[in-house]
XYZ file of C-alpha atoms in Angstrom:
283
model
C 0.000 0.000 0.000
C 0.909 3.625 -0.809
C 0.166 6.000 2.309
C -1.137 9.211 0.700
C -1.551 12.574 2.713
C -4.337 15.519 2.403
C -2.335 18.004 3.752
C -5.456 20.440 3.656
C -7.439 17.930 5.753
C -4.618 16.291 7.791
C -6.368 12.491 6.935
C -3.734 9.488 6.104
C -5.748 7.246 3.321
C -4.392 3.593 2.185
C -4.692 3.576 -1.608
C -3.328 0.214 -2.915
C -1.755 -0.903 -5.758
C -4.672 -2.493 -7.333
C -6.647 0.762 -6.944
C -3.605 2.595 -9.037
C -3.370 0.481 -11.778
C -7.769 0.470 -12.103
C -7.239 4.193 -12.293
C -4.440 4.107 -15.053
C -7.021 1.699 -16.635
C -9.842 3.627 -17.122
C -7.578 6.781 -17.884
C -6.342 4.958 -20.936
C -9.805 3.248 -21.642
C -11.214 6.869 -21.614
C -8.802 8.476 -24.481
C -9.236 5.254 -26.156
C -12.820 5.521 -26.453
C -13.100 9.821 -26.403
C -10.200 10.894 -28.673
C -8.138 9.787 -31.760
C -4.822 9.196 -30.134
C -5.669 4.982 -29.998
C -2.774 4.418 -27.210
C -4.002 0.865 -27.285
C -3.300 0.327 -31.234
C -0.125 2.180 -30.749
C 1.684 0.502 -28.082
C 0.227 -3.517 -29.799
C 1.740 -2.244 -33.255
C 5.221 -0.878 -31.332
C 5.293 -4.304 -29.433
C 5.009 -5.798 -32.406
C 7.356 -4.003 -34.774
C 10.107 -4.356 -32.554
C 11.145 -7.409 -33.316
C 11.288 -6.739 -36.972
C 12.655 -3.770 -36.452
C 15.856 -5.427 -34.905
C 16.392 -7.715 -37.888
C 16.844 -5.037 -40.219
C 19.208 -2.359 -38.173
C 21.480 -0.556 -40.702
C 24.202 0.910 -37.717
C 25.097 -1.984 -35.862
C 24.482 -6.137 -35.355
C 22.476 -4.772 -32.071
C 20.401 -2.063 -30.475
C 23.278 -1.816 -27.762
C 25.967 -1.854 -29.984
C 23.907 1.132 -31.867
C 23.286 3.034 -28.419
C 27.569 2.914 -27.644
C 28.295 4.268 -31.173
C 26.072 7.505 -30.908
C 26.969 8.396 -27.314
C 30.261 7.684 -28.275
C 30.192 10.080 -31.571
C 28.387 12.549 -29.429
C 30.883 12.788 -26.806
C 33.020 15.282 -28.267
C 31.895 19.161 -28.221
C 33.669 18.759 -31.662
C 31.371 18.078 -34.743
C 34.195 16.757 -36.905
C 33.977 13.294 -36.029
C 30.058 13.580 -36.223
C 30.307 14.754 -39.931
C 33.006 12.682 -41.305
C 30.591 9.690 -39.802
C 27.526 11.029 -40.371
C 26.029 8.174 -42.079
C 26.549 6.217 -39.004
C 25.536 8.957 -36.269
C 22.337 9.544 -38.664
C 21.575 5.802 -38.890
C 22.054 4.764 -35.047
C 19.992 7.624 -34.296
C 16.665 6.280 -36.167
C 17.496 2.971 -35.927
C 16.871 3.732 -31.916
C 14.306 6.225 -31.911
C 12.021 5.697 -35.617
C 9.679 3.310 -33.978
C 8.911 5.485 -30.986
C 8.750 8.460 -32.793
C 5.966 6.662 -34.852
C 4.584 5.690 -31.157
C 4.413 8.283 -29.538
C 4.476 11.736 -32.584
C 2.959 9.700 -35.530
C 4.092 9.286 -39.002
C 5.009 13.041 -39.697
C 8.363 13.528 -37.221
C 8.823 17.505 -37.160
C 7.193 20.517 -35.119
C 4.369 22.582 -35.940
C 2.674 25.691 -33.826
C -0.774 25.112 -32.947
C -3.393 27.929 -33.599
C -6.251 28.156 -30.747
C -8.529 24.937 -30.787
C -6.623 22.981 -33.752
C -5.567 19.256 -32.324
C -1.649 18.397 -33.266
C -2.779 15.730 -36.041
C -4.374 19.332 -37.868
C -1.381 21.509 -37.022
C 0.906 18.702 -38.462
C -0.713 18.621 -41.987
C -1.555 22.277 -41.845
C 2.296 22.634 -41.901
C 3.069 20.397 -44.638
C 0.657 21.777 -46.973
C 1.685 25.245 -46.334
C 5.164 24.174 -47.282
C 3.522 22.380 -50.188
C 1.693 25.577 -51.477
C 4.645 27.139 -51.744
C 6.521 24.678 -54.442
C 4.827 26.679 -57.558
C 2.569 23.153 -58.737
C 0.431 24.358 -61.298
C -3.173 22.473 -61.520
C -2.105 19.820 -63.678
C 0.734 18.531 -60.722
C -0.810 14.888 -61.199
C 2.033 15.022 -64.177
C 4.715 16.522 -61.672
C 7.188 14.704 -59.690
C 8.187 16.170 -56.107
C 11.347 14.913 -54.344
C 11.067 14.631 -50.248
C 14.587 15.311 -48.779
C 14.647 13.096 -45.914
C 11.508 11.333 -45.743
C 11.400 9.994 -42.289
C 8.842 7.050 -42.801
C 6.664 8.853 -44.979
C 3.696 10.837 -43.360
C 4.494 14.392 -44.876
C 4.693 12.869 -48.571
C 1.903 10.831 -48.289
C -0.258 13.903 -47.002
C 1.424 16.172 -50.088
C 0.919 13.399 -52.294
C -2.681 14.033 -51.344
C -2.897 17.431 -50.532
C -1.547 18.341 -54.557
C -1.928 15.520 -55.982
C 1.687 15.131 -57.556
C 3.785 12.012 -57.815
C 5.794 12.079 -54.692
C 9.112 10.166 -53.919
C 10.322 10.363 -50.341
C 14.926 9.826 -50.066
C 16.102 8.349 -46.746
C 19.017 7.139 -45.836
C 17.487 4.693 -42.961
C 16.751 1.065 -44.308
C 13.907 0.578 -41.847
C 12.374 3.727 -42.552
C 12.337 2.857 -46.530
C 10.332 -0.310 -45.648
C 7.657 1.097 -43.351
C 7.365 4.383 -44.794
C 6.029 1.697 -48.002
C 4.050 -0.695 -46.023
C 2.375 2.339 -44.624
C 1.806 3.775 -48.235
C 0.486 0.310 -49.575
C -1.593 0.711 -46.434
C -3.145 3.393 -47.586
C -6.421 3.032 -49.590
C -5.926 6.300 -51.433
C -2.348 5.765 -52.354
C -0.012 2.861 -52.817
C 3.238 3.166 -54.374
C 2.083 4.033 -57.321
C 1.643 7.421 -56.528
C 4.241 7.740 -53.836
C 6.988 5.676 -52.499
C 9.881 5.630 -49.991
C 13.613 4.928 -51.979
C 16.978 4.301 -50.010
C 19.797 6.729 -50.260
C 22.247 9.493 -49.201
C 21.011 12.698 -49.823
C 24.875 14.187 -50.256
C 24.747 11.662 -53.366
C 21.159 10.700 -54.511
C 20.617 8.380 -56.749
C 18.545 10.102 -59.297
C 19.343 11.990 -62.609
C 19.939 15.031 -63.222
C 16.495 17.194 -63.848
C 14.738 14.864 -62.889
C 12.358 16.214 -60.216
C 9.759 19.266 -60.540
C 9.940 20.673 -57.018
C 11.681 19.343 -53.701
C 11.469 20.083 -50.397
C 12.749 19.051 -46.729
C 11.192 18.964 -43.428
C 13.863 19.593 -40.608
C 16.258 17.343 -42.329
C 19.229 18.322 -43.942
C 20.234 19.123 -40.900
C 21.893 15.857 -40.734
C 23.662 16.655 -43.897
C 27.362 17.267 -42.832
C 27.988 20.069 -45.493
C 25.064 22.532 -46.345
C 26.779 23.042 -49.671
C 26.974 19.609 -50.388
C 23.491 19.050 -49.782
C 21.808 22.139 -51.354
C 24.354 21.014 -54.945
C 22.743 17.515 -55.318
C 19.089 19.073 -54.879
C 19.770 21.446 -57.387
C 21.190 19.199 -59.510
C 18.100 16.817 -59.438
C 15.555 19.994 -59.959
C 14.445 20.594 -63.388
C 16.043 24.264 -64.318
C 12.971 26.914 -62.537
C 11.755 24.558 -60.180
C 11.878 25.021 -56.454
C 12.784 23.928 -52.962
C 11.106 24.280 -50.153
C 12.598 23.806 -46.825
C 12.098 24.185 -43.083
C 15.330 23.662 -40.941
C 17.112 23.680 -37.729
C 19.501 26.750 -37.725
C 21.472 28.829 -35.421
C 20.499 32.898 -35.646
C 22.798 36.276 -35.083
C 20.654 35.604 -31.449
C 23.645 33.008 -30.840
C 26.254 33.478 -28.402
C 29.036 30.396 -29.222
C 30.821 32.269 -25.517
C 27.395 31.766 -23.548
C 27.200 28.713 -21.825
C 23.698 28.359 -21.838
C 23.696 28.767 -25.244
C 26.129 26.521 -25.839
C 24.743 23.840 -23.545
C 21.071 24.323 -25.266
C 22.405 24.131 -28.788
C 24.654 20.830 -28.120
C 21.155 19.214 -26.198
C 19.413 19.426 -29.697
C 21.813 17.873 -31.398
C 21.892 14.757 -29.450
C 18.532 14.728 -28.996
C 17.610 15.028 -32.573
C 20.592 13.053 -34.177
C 22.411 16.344 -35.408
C 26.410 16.637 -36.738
C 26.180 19.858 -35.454
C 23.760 23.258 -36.257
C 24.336 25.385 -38.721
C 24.541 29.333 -38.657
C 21.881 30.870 -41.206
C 24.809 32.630 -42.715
């Protein structure tokens, strides 16, 4: 038993652990039942995906063995390391964290602010296809092809793929992420890969011709690339000449102060917690 205290009343009650986990119970029955969050269908399918999950980890023969390489890349305050191996920092990081990302943020995996009474699934799309409106598609973009830089597993092309209705391709460099970002397009009555798929590759050297694409764009992503240049050169080479890119990114402002500790320690937590090389400076 648990002794709990109403300090307003002075009165000792005995709640036991029985009691605790009824309570937890009928809390997660509740947003089960009341709201689309399905914490029941999210945790089976997590359970469930691990194990396949762990067959097909691109950064290491085990999650441990992942875990010691990106603690151990992160160690240093120094980013060379981190971009020289960024293939391997990028790849333990969503080899640990793409199937609780999916868990517990859903299929799209970036921020979005929330206007007053919009729910986070709205916000999320409402940000993609304001990023989407501003690729130039004319009204015939059924015939376009759009490139997503650093897919994740898929959820913003699938909802640009609807939202425009273009031909979408999604480049990641995660194994795992190319095969569910599919089975979740397959999945989806409205799409398939027909209309847009998930391919495997580095986005410093993608695997596509030149002039290929219409429009592009990247959601918080090549911010794993380790040279900006490098990055920003192979999407322009892939664009048809007059098309654009689109891009929201994590980026350091003039507001930065590299001698401030604080901001210092605050920009080095984001890159470990988001599988960064290191942020770059908007200039």
């Amino acid at each position: 038993h648990i002794q709990v205290l109403h300090a307003t009343m002075g009165i000792a009650a005995s709640v036991s652990a029985a009691e605790i986990a009824a309570g937890i119970g009928t809390t997660l029955l509740a947003v089960q039942l009341l709201t689309p969050a399905d914490p029941i269908g999210r945790t089976w399918r997590l359970v469930r995906q691990f194990r396949k999950q762990e067959k097909s980890l691109t950064c290491n023969s085990d999650v441990n063995g992942g875990i010691d390489e990106y603690n151990r890349l992160h160690s240093s305050n120094e980013a060379d390391e981190r971009n020289s191996q960024y293939k391997s920092l990028v790849n333990s990081y969503y080899d640990l964290a793409t199937l609780f990302y999916e868990w517990g943020w859903g299929q799209s995996f970036h921020f979005a602010y929330r206007h007053p009474h919009e729910d986070f699934a709205e916000s999320i799309r409402r940000h993609e296809h304001y990023l989407a409106s501003k690729l130039g598609l004319s009204a015939t973009a059924g015939k376009l092809k759009v490139l997503d830089v650093g897919c994740g597993i898929g959820g913003p092309m699938r909802n640009i793929c609807k939202f425009t209705g273009a031909d979408v391709t999604g480049l990641t460099l995660n194994q795992y992420q190319v095969d569910r970002g599919n089975e979740l397009c397959m999945a989806d009555p409205q799409l398939g890969t027909d209309r847009c798929r998930s391919v495997q590759g580095d986005f410093m050297e993608m695997p596509f011709d030149d002039s290929t694409y219409d429009a592009a764009y990247a959601i918080e992503a090549t911010c794993h690339a380790p040279d900006r240049v490098g990055v920003y050169s192979e999407i322009y080479r892939v664009l048809k000449p007059g098309s654009i890119f689109a891009c929201y990114e994590w980026c350091m402002t003039d507001a930065y102060d590299a001698k401030d500790d604080d901001h210092r320690r605050i920009k080095k937590q984001i890159e470990e917690g988001d599988g960064l090389p290191d942020i770059c400076h908007t200039s």
